[in-house]
Coordinates of C-alpha atoms and ligand atoms in Angstrom, one line a residue:
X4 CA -51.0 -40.8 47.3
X5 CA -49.1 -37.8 46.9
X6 CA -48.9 -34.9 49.5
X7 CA -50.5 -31.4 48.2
X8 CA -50.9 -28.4 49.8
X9 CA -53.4 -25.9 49.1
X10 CA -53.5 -22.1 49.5
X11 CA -56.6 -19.2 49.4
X12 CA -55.7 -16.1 48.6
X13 CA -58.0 -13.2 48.7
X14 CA -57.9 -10.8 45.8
X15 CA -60.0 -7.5 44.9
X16 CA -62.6 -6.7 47.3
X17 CA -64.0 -10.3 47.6
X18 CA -62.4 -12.9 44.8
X19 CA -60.6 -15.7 46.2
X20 CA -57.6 -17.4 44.0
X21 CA -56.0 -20.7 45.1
X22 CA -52.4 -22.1 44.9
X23 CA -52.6 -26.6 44.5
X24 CA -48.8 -27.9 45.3
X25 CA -47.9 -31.0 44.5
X26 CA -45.3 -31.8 47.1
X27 CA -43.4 -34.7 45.1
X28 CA -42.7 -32.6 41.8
X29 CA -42.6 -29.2 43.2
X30 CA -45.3 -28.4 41.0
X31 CA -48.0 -25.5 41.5
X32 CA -50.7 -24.3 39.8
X33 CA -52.9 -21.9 40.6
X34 CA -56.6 -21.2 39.8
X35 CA -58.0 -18.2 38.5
X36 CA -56.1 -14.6 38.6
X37 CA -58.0 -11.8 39.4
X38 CA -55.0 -10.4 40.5
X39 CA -51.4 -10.8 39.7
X40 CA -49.9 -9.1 42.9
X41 CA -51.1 -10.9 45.8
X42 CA -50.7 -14.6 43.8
X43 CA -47.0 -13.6 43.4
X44 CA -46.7 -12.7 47.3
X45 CA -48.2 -16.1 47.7
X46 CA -45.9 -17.9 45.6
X47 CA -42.5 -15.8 47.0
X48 CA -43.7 -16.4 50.4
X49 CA -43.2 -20.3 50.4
X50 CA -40.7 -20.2 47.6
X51 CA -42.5 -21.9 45.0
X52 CA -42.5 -21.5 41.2
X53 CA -46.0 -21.3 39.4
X54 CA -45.9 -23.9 36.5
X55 CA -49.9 -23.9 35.8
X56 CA -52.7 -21.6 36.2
X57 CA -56.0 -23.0 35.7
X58 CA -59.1 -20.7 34.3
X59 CA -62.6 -21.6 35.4
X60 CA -64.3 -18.8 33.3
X61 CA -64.4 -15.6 31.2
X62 CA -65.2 -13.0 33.9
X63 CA -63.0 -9.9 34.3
X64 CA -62.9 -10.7 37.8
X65 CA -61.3 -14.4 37.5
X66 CA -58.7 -13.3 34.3
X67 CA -57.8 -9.4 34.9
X68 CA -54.3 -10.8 36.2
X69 CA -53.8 -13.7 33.7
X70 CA -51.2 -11.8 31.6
X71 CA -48.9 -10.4 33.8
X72 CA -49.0 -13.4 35.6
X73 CA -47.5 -15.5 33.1
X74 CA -45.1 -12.8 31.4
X75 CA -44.1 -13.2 35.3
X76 CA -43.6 -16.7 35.1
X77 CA -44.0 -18.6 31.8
X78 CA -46.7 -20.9 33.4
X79 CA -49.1 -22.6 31.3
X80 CA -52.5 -21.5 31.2
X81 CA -55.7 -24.6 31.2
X82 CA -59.0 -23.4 30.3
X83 CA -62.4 -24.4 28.7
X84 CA -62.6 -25.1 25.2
X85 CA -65.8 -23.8 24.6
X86 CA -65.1 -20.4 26.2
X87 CA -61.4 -20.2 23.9
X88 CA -62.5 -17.5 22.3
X89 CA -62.9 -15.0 24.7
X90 CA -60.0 -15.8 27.2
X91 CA -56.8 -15.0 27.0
X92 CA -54.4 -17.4 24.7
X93 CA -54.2 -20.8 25.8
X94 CA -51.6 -23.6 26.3
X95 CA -54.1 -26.4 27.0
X96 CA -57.8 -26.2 26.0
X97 CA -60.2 -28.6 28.0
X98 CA -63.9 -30.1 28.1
X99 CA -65.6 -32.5 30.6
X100 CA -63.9 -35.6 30.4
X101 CA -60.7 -34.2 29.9
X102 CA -57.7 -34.2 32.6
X103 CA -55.3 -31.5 33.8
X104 CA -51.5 -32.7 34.6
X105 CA -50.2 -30.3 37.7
X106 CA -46.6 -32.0 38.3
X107 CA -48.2 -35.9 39.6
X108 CA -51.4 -34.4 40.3
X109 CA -54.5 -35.5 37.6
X110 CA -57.4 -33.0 37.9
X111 CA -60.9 -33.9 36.2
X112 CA -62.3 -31.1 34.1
X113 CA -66.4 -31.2 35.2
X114 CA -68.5 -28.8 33.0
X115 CA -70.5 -26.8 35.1
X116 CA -72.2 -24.7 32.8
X117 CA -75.3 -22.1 34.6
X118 CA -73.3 -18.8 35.6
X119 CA -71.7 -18.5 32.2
X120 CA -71.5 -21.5 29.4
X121 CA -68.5 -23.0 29.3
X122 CA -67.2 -22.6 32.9
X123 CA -65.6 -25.5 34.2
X124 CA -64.1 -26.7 37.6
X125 CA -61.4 -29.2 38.6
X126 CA -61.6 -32.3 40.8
X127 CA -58.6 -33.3 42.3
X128 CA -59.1 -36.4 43.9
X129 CA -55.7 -37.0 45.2
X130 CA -56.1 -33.7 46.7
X131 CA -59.9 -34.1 48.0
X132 CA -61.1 -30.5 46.2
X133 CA -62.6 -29.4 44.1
X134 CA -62.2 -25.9 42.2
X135 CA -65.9 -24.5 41.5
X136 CA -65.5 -20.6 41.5
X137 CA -68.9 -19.4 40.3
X138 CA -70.8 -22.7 40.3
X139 CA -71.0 -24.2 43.6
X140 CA -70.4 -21.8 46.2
X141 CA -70.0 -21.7 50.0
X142 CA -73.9 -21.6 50.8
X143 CA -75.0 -20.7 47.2
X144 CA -74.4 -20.9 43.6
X145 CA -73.6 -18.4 41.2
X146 CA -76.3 -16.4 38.9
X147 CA -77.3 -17.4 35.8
X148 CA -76.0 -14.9 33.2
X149 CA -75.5 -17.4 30.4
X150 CA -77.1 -20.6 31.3
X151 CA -80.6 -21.9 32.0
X152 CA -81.8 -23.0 36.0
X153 CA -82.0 -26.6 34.3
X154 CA -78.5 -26.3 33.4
X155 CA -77.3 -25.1 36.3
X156 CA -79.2 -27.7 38.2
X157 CA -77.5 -30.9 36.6
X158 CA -73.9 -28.9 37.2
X159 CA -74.5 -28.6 40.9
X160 CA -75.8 -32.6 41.2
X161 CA -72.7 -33.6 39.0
X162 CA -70.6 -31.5 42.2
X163 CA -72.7 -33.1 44.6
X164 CA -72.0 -36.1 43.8
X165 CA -68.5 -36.0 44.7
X166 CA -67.1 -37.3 48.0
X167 CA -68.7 -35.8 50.6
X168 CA -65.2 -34.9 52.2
X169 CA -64.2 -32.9 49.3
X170 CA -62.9 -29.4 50.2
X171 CA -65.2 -27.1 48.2
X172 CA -62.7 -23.9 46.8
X173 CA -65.4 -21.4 45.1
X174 CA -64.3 -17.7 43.7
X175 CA -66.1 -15.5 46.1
X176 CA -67.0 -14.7 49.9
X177 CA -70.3 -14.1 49.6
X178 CA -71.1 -16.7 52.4
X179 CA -72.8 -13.6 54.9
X180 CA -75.2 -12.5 52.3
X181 CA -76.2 -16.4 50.9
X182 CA -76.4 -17.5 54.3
X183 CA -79.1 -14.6 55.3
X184 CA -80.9 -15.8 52.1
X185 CA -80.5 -19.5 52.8
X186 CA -82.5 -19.0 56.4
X187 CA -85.1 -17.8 54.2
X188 CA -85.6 -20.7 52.4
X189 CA -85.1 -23.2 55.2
X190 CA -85.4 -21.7 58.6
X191 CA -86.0 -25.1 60.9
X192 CA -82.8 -26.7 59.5
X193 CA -80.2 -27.2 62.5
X194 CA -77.1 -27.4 60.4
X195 CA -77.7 -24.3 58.2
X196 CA -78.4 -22.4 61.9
X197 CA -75.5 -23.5 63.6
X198 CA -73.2 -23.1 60.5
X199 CA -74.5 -19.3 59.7
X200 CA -73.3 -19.1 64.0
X201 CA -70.0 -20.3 62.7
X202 CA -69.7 -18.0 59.5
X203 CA -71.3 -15.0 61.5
X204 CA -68.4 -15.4 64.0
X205 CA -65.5 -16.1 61.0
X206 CA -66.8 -12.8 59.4
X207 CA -66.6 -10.8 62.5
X208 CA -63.0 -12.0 62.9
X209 CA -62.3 -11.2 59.1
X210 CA -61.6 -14.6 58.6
X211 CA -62.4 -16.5 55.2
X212 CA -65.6 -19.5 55.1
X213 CA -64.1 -20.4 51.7
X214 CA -63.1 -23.6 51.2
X215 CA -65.9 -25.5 52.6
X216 CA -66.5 -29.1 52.8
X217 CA -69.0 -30.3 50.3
X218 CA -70.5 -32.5 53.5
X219 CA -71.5 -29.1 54.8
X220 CA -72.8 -28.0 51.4
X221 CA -74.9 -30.8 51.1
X222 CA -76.5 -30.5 54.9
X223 CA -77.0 -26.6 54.4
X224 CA -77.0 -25.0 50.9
X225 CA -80.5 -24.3 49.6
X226 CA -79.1 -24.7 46.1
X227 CA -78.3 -28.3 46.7
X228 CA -81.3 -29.2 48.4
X229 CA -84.4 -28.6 46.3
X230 CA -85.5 -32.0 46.5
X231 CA -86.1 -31.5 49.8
X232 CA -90.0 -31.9 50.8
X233 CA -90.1 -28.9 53.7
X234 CA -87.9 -26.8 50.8
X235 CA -90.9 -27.5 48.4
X236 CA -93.4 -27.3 51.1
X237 CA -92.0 -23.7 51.9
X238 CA -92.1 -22.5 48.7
X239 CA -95.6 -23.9 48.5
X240 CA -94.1 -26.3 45.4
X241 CA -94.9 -29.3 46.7
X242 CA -95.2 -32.0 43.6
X243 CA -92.8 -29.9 41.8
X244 CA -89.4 -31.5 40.2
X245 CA -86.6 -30.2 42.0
X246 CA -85.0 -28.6 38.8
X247 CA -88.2 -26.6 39.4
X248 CA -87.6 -25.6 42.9
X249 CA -84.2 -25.0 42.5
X250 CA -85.1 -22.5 39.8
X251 CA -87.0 -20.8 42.1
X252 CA -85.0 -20.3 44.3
X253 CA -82.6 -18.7 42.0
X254 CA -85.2 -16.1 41.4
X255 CA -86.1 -15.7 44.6
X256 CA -82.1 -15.3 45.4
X257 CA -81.5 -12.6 42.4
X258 CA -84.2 -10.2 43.6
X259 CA -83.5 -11.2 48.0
Ligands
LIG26 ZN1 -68.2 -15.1 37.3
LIG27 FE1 -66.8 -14.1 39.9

């Protein structure tokens, strides 16, 4: 198993980029660009050469850096067939099913359709994380400007069903807010209390909650827990699919 190293960078007021290095080739891609500058300090800083950058989605705030970040260094940009058309050009187009090659490193393109159609992330086993941006998120999930609840619903269980010990890299911290919205939905849970202790003390130090473990996400994140009976119960949904709860508290979310 091949040793990779992986880097968060913060970009605009509250995006977060990553760097994935494949120790063995030398390799490095990085994920999303809302930013060009502070990727390219990354990169200097430990001496490595970009070769990849992987796109999750079409939003401004995930591409605004894409171009001069590869007129900077001829990497090859990966992104979602189905959203082709509106992203920058492309060097590799990919759907679920499909890999990504990052030096040794194989990456599993997941469809995660629900914040926009056609946003992907990348599951990299060897590397124990997974790349969600505006899917899964620490403590919440992104809002559904394209996609449907059900649709978002079947992305997130395809993410949960990951290894539990997967490192969770999502696009934004916006862990604070979802975490004053996720007591809402499930005040009596022990985890979600002691982790919004934890995330209340990272933010005070200006320190990042992004990546998260997906163990974590599973124990805590109202998004990935609407089968839960006291979720239902709360919401006063009991007998209701989860799909249903979990669109509910979507709603509930948007307007919180
Ligand atoms: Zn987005
Ligand atoms: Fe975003």
């Amino acid at each position: 198993m091949g040793e990779t190293q992986i880097v968060t960078i913060p970009c605009l007021s509250d995006n977060y980029a990553f760097l994935l290095h494949d120790v063995s080739t030398g390799a490095t891609a990085c994920v999303d660009v809302p930013d060009a500058a502070p990727i390219q300090s990354a990169l200097a800083a430990r001496g490595w050469s970009l070769s990849d950058i992987l796109i999750t989605h079409h939003h401004w705030d995930h591409v605004d850096g894409l171009p001069e970040l590869v007129t900077a260094t001829g990497a090859k940009v990966w992104g979602a067939t189905a959203d082709a058309h509106r992203l920058p050009p492309l060097d590799h187009s990919v759907s679920e099913g499909d890999t990504v090659t990052i030096g040794g490193l194989t990456g599993d393109v997941i469809d995660v359709s629900g914040h926009s159609l056609g946003h992907i992330a990348f599951h990299f086993p060897e590397a124990g994380a997974v790349f969600t941006a505006d899917s899964l998120m620490a403590l919440g999930c992104g809002r559904l400007f394209e996609g449907t609840p059900e649709q978002m619903y079947d992305s997130l269980q395809k993410l949960a069903a990951l290894p539990p010990e997967t490192l969770v890299c999502s696009g934004h911290e916006y862990t604070a807010a979802n975490a004053r919205f996720a007591l809402t939905i499930e005040p009596g849970n022990p985890d979600l209390i002691s982790r919004v202790q934890r995330i209340t003390t990272a933010r005070a130090a200006d320190q990042p909650t992004v990546p998260s473990s997906l163990a974590e996400e599973l124990a805590t994140n109202p998004f990935l827990r609407a089968a839960e009976p006291a979720i239902a119960a709360t919401l006063a949904m009991t007998g209701a699919t989860p799909a249903q709860v979990f669109a509910r508290i979507r709603a509930e979310k948007d307007t919180f």
